[in-house]
JSON list of C-alpha atoms in Angstrom, two decimals:
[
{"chain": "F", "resi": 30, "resn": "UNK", "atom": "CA", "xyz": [175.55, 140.14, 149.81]},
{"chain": "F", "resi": 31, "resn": "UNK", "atom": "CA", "xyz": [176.17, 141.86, 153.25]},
{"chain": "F", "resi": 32, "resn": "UNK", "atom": "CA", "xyz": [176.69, 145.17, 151.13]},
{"chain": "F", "resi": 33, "resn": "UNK", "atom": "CA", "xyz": [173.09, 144.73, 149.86]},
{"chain": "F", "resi": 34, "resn": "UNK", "atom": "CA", "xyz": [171.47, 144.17, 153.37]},
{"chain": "F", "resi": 35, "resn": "UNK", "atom": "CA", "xyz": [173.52, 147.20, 154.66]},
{"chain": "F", "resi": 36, "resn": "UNK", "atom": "CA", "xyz": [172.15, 149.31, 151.72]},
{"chain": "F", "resi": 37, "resn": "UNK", "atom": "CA", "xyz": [168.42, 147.90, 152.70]},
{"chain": "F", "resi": 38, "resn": "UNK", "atom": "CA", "xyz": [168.64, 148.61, 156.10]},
{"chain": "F", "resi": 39, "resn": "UNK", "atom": "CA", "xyz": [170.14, 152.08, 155.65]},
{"chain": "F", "resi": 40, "resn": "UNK", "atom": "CA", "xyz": [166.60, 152.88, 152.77]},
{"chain": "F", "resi": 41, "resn": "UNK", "atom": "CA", "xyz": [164.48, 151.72, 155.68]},
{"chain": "F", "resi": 42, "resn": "UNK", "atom": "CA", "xyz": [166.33, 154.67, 157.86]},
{"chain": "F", "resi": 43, "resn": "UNK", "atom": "CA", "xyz": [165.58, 157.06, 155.23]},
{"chain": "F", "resi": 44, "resn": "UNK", "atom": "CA", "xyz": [162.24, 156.16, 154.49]},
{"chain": "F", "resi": 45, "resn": "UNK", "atom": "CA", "xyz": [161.43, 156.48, 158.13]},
{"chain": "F", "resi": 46, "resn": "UNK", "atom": "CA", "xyz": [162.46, 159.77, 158.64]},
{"chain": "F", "resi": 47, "resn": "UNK", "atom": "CA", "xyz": [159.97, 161.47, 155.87]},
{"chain": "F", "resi": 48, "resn": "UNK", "atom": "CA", "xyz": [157.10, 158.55, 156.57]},
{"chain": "F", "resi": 49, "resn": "UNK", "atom": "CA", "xyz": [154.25, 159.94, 159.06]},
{"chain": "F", "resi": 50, "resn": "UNK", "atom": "CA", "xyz": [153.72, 156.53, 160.37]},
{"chain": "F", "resi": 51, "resn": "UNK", "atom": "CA", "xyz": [155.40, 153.66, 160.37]},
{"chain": "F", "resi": 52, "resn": "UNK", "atom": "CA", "xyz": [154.15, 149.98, 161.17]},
{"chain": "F", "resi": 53, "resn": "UNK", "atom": "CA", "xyz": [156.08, 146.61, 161.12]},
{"chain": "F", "resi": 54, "resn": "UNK", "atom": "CA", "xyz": [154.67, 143.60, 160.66]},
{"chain": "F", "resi": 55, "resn": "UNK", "atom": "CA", "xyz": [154.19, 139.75, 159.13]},
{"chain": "F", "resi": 56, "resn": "UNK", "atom": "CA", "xyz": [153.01, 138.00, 156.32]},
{"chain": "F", "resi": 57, "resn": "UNK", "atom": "CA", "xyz": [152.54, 134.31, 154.84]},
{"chain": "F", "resi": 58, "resn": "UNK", "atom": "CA", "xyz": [150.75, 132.63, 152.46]},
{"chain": "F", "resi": 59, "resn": "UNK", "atom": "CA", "xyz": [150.69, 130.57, 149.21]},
{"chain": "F", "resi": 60, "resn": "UNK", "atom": "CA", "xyz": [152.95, 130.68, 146.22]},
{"chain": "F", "resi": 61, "resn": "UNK", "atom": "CA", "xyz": [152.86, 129.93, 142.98]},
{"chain": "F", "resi": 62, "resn": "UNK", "atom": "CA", "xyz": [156.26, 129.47, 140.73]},
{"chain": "F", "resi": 63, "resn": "UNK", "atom": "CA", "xyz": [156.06, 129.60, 137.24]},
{"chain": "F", "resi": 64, "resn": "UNK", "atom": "CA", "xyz": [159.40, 129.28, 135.48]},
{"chain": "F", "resi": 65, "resn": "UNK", "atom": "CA", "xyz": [159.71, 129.73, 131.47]},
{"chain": "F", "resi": 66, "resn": "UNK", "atom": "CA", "xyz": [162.06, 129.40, 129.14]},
{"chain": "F", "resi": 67, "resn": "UNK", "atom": "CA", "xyz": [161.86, 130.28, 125.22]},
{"chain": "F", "resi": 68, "resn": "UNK", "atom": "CA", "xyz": [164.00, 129.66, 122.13]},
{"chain": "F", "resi": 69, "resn": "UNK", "atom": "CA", "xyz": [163.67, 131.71, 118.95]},
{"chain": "F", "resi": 70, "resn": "UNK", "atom": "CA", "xyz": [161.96, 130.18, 116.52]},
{"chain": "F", "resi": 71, "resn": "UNK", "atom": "CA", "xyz": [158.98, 129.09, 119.02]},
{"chain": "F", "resi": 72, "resn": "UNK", "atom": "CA", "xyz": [160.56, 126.29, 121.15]},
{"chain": "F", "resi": 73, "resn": "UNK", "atom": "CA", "xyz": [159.03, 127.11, 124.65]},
{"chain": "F", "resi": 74, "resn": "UNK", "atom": "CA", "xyz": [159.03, 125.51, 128.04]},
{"chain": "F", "resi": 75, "resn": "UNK", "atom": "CA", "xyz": [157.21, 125.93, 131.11]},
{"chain": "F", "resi": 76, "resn": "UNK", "atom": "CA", "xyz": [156.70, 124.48, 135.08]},
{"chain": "F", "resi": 77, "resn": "UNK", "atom": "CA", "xyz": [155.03, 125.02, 138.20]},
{"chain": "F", "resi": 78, "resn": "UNK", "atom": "CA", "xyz": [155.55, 125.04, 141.32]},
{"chain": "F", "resi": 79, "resn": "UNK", "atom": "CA", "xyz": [153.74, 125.70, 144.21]},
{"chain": "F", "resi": 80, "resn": "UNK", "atom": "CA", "xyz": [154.27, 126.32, 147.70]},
{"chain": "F", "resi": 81, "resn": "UNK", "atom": "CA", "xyz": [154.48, 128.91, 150.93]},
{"chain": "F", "resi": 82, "resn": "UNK", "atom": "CA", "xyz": [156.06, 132.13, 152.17]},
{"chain": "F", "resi": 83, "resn": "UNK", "atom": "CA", "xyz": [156.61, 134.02, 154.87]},
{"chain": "F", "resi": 84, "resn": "UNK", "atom": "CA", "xyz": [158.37, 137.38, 155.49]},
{"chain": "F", "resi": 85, "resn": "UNK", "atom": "CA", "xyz": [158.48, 140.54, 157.09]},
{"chain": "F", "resi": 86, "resn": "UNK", "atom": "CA", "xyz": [157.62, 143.78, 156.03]},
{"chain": "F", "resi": 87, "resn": "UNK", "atom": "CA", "xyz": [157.58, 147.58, 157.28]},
{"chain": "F", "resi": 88, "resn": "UNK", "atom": "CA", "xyz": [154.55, 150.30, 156.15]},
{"chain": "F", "resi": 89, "resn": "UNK", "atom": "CA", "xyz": [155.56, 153.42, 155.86]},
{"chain": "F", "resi": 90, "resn": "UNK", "atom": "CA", "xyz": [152.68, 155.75, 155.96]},
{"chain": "F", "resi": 91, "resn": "UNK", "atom": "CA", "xyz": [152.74, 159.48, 153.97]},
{"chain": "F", "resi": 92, "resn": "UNK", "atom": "CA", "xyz": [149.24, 160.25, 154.44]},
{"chain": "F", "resi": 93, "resn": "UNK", "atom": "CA", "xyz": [146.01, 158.31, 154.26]},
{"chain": "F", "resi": 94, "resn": "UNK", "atom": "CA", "xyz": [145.83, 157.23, 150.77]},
{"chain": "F", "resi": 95, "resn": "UNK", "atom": "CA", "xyz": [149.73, 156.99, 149.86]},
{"chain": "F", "resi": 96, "resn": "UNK", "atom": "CA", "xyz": [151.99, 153.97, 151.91]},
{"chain": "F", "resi": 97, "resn": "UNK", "atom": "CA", "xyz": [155.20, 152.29, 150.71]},
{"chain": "F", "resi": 98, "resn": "UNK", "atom": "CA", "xyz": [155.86, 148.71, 151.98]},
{"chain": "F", "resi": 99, "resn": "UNK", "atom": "CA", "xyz": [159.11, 147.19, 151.53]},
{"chain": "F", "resi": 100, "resn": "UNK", "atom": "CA", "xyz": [159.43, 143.45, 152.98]},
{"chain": "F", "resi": 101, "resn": "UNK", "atom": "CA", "xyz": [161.48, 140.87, 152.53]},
{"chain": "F", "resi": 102, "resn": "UNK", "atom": "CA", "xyz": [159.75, 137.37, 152.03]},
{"chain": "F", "resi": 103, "resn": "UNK", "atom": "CA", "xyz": [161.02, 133.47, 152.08]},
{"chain": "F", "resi": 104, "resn": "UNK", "atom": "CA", "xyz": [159.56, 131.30, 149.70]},
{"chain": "F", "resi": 105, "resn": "UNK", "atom": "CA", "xyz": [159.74, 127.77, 148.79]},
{"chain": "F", "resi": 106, "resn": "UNK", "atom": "CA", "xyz": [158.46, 125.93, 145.48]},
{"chain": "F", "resi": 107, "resn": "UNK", "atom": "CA", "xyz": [158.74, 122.34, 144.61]},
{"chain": "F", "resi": 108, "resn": "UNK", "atom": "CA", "xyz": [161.93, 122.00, 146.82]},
{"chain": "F", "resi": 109, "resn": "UNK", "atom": "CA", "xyz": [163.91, 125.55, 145.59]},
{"chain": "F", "resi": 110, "resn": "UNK", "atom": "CA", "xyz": [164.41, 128.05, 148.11]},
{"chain": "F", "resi": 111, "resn": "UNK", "atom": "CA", "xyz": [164.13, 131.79, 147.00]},
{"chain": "F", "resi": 112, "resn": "UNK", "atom": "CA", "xyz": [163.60, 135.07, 148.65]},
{"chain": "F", "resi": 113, "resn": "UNK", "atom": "CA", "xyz": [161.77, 137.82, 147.56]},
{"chain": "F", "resi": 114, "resn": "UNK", "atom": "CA", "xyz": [162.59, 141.78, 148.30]},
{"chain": "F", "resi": 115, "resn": "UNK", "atom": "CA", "xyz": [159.46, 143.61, 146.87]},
{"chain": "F", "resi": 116, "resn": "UNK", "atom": "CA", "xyz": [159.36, 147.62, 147.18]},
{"chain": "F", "resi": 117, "resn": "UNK", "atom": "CA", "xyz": [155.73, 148.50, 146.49]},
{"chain": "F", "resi": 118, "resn": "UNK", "atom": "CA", "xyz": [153.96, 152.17, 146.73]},
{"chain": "F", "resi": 119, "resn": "UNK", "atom": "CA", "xyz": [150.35, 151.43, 148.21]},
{"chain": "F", "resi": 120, "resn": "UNK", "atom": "CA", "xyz": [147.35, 153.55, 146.97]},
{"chain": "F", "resi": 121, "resn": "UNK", "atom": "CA", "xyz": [144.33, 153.12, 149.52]},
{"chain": "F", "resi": 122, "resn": "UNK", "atom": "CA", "xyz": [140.75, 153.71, 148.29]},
{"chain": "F", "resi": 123, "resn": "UNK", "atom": "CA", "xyz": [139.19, 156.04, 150.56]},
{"chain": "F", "resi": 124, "resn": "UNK", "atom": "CA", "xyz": [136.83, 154.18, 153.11]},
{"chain": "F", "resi": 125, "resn": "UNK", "atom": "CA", "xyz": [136.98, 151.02, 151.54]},
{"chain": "F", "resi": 126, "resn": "UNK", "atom": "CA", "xyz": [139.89, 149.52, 153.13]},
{"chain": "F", "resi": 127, "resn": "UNK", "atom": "CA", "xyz": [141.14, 147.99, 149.57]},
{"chain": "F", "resi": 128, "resn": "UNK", "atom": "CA", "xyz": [144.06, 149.04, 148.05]},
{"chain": "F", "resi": 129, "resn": "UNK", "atom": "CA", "xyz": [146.45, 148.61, 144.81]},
{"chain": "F", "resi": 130, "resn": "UNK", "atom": "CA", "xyz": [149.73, 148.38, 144.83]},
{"chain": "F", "resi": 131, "resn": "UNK", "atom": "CA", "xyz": [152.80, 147.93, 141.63]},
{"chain": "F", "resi": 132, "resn": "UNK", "atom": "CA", "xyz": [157.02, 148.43, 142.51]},
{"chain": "F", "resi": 133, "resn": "UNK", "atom": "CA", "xyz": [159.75, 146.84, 141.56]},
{"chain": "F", "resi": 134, "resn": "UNK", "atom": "CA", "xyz": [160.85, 143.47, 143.59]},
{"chain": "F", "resi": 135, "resn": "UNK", "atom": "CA", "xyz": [164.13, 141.05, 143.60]},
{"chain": "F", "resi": 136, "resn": "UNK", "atom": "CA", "xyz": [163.99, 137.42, 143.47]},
{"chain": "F", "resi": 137, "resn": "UNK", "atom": "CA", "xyz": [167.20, 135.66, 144.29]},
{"chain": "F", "resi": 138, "resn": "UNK", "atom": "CA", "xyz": [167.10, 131.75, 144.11]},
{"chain": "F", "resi": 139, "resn": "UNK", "atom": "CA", "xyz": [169.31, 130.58, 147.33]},
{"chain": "F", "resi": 140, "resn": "UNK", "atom": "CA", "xyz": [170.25, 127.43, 145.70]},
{"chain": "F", "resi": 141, "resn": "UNK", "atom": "CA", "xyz": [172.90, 126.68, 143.02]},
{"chain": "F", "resi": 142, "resn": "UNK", "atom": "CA", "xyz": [171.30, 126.17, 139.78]},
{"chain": "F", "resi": 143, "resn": "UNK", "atom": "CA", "xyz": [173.05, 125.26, 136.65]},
{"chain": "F", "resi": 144, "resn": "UNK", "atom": "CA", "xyz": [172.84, 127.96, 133.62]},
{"chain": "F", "resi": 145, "resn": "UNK", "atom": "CA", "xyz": [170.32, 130.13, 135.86]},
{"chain": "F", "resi": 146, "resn": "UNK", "atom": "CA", "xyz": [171.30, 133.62, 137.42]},
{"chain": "F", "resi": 147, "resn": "UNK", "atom": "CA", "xyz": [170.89, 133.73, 140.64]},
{"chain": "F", "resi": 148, "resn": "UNK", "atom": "CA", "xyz": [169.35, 137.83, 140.85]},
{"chain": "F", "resi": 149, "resn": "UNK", "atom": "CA", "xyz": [166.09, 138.72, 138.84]},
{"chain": "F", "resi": 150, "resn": "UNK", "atom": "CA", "xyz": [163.98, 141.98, 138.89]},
{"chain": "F", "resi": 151, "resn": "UNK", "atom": "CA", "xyz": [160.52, 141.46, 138.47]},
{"chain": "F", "resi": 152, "resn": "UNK", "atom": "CA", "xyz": [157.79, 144.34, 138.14]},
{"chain": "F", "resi": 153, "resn": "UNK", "atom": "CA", "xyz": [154.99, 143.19, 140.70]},
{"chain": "F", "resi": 154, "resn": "UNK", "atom": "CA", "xyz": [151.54, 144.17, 141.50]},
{"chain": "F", "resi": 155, "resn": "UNK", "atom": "CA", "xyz": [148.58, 143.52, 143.15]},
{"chain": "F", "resi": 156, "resn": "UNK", "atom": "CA", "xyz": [145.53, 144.25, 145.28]},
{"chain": "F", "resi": 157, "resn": "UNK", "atom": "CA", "xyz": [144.95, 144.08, 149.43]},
{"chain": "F", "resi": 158, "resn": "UNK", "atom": "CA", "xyz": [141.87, 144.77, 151.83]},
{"chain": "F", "resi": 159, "resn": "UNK", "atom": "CA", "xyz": [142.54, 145.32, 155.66]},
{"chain": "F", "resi": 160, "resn": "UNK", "atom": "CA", "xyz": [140.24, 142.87, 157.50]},
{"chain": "F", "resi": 161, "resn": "UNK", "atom": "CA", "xyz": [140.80, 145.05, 160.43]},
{"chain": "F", "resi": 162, "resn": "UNK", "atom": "CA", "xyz": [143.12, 147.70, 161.22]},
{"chain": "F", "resi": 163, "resn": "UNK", "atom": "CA", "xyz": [145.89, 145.24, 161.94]},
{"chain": "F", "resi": 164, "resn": "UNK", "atom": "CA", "xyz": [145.17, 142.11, 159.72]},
{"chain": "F", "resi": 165, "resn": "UNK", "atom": "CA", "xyz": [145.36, 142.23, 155.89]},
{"chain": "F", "resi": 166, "resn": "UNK", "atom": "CA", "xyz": [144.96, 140.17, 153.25]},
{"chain": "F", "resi": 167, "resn": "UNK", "atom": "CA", "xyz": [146.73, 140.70, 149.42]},
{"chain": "F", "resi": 168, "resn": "UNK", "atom": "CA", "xyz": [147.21, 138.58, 146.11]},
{"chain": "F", "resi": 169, "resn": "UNK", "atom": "CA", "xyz": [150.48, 140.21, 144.52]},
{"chain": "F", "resi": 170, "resn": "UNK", "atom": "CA", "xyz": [151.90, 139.47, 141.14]},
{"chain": "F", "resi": 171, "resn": "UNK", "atom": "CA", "xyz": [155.37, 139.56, 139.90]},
{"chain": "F", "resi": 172, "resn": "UNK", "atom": "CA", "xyz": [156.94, 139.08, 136.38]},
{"chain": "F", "resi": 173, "resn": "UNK", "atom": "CA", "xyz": [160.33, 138.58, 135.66]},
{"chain": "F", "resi": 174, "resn": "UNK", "atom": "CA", "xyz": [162.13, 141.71, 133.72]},
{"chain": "F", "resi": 175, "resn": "UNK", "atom": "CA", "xyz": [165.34, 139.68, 133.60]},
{"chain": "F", "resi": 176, "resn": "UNK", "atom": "CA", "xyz": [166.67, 137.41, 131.61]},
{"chain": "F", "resi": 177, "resn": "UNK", "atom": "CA", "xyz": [167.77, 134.83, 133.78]},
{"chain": "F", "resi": 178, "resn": "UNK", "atom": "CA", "xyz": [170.18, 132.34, 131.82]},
{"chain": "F", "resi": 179, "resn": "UNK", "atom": "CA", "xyz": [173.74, 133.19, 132.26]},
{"chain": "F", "resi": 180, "resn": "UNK", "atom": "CA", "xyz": [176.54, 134.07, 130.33]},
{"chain": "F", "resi": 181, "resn": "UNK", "atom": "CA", "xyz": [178.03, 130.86, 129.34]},
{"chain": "F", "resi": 182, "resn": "UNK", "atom": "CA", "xyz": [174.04, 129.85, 128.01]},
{"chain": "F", "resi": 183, "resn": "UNK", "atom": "CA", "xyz": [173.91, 132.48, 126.07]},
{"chain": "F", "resi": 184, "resn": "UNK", "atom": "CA", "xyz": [177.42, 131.59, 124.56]},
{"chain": "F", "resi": 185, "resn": "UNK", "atom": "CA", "xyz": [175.61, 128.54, 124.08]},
{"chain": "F", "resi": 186, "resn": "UNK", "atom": "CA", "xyz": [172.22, 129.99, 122.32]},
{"chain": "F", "resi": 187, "resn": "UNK", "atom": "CA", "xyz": [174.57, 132.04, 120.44]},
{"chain": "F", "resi": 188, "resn": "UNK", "atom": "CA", "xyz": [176.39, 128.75, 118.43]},
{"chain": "F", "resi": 189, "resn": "UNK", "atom": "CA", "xyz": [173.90, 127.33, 117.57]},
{"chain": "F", "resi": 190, "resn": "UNK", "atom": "CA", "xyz": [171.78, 130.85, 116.37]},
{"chain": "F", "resi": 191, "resn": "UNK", "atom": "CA", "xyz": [169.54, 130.94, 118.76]},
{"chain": "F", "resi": 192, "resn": "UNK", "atom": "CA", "xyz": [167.77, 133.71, 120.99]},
{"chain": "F", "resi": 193, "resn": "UNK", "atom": "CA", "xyz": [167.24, 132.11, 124.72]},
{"chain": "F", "resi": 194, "resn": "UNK", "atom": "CA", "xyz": [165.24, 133.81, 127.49]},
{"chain": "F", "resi": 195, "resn": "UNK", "atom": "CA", "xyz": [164.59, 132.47, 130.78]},
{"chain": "F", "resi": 196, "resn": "UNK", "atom": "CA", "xyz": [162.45, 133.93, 133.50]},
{"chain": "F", "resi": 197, "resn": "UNK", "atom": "CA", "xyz": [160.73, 133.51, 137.01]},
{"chain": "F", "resi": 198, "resn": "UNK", "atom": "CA", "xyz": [157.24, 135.04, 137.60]},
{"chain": "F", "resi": 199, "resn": "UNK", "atom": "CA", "xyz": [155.58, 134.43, 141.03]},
{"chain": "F", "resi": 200, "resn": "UNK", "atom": "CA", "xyz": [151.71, 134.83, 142.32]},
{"chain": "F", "resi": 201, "resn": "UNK", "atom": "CA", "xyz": [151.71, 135.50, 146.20]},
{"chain": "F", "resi": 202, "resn": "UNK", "atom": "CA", "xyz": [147.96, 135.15, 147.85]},
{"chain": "F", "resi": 203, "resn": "UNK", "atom": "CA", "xyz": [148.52, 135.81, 151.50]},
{"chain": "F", "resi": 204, "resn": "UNK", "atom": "CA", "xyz": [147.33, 137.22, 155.12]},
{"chain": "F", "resi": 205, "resn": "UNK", "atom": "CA", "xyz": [149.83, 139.96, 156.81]},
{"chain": "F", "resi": 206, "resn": "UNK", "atom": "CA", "xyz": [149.42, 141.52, 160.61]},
{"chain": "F", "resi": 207, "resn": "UNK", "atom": "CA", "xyz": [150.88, 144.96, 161.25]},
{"chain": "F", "resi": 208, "resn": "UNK", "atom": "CA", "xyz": [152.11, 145.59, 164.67]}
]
C-alpha cells in the first residue's frame, strides 16, 4: 500500500513539471453506492447505499481548455468505508465555465469483506461548472470494470457451473474549492 502512495505522489511530481498551472484544492458531497452482483443464467442482485465524501484533489492546468485532476476522495455508504483515486482529463467549454470530464479511477473498500476484492477500476465520468473562479460544482459517474468476487468465489461459481460477476459503481454530486 505505501508503494502505491509513493508511486502517486511521485505522478503528481511529474505532472507538475509539464502542467502550466497548478491548483490544489477540496471537495465533498453526496454519494451514491450501488453494488451488483449477477449469476449466469439471469439470477441478479442489487443494493444501495447512500452517503458522503470528501477528498482532496490537485488541477493541473495545460492550457485553457485541457486540465487533468487527480484527487483522492473518502467515502462512506451504509456503514462501508471506501476511498476513491479518480484520474480525470478535464475539457472546458470556452466561456461557459462547464466542463466534461471521463479517466480511469480506483475504488478500494477499507473494510474486510467476505468473497469481495478489495481493488476495483472503474471508468468514470461526468460534468462540472465553476460557480466562481475558485468554487465548483460536479456530478461524476463511475462504473466498475472489475470483477470484484475473489478467487475462492469463483472456485465456487465454477462447481456449481456458474458465471459470477460482482461490481461497485458510484454517483458523486458534489461542491470543490481550488486554492
Amino acid at each position: 500500500m505505501i508503494k502505491n502512495f509513493f508511486l502517486v505522489f511521485f505522478l503528481f511530481l511529474g505532472l507538475n513539471s509539464f502542467a502550466q498551472n497548478v491548483d490544489l484544492g477540496i471537495q465533498a458531497g453526496y454519494t451514491n453506492v450501488e453494488v451488483e452482483a449477477n449469476a449466469e443464467g439471469g439470477t441478479q442482485v442489487s443494493e444501495d447505499g447512500s452517503g458522503f465524501y470528501v477528498g482532496f484533489l490537485a488541477d493541473y492546468q495545460f492550457n485553457e481548455n485541457w486540465h487533468l485532476q487527480p484527487s483522492v476522495n473518502y467515502f462512506n455508504a451504509e456503514e462501508t468505508d471506501f476511498l476513491s483515486i479518480p484520474v480525470l482529463v478535464q475539457y472546458y467549454i470556452e466561456n461557459s465555465g462547464f466542463y466534461l470530464q471521463a479517466g480511469p479511477q480506483a475504488t478500494i473498500v477499507l473494510e474486510d469483506v467476505p468473497t469481495t476484492n478489495e481493488f476495483g477500476l472503474d471508468a468514470a465520468f461526468g460534468v462540472g461548472y465553476h460557480i466562481t473562479e475558485d468554487f465548483f460544482i460536479e456530478a461524476r459517474y463511475g462504473i466498475e470494470l472489475t470483477n470484484r468476487y475473489t478467487d475462492e468465489s469463483i472456485e465456487f461459481a465454477e462447481q456449481y457451473d456458474t458465471d459470477i460477476k460482482s461490481g461497485v459503481n458510484t454517483l458523486m454530486v458534489g461542491v470543490g474549492y481550488k486554492f
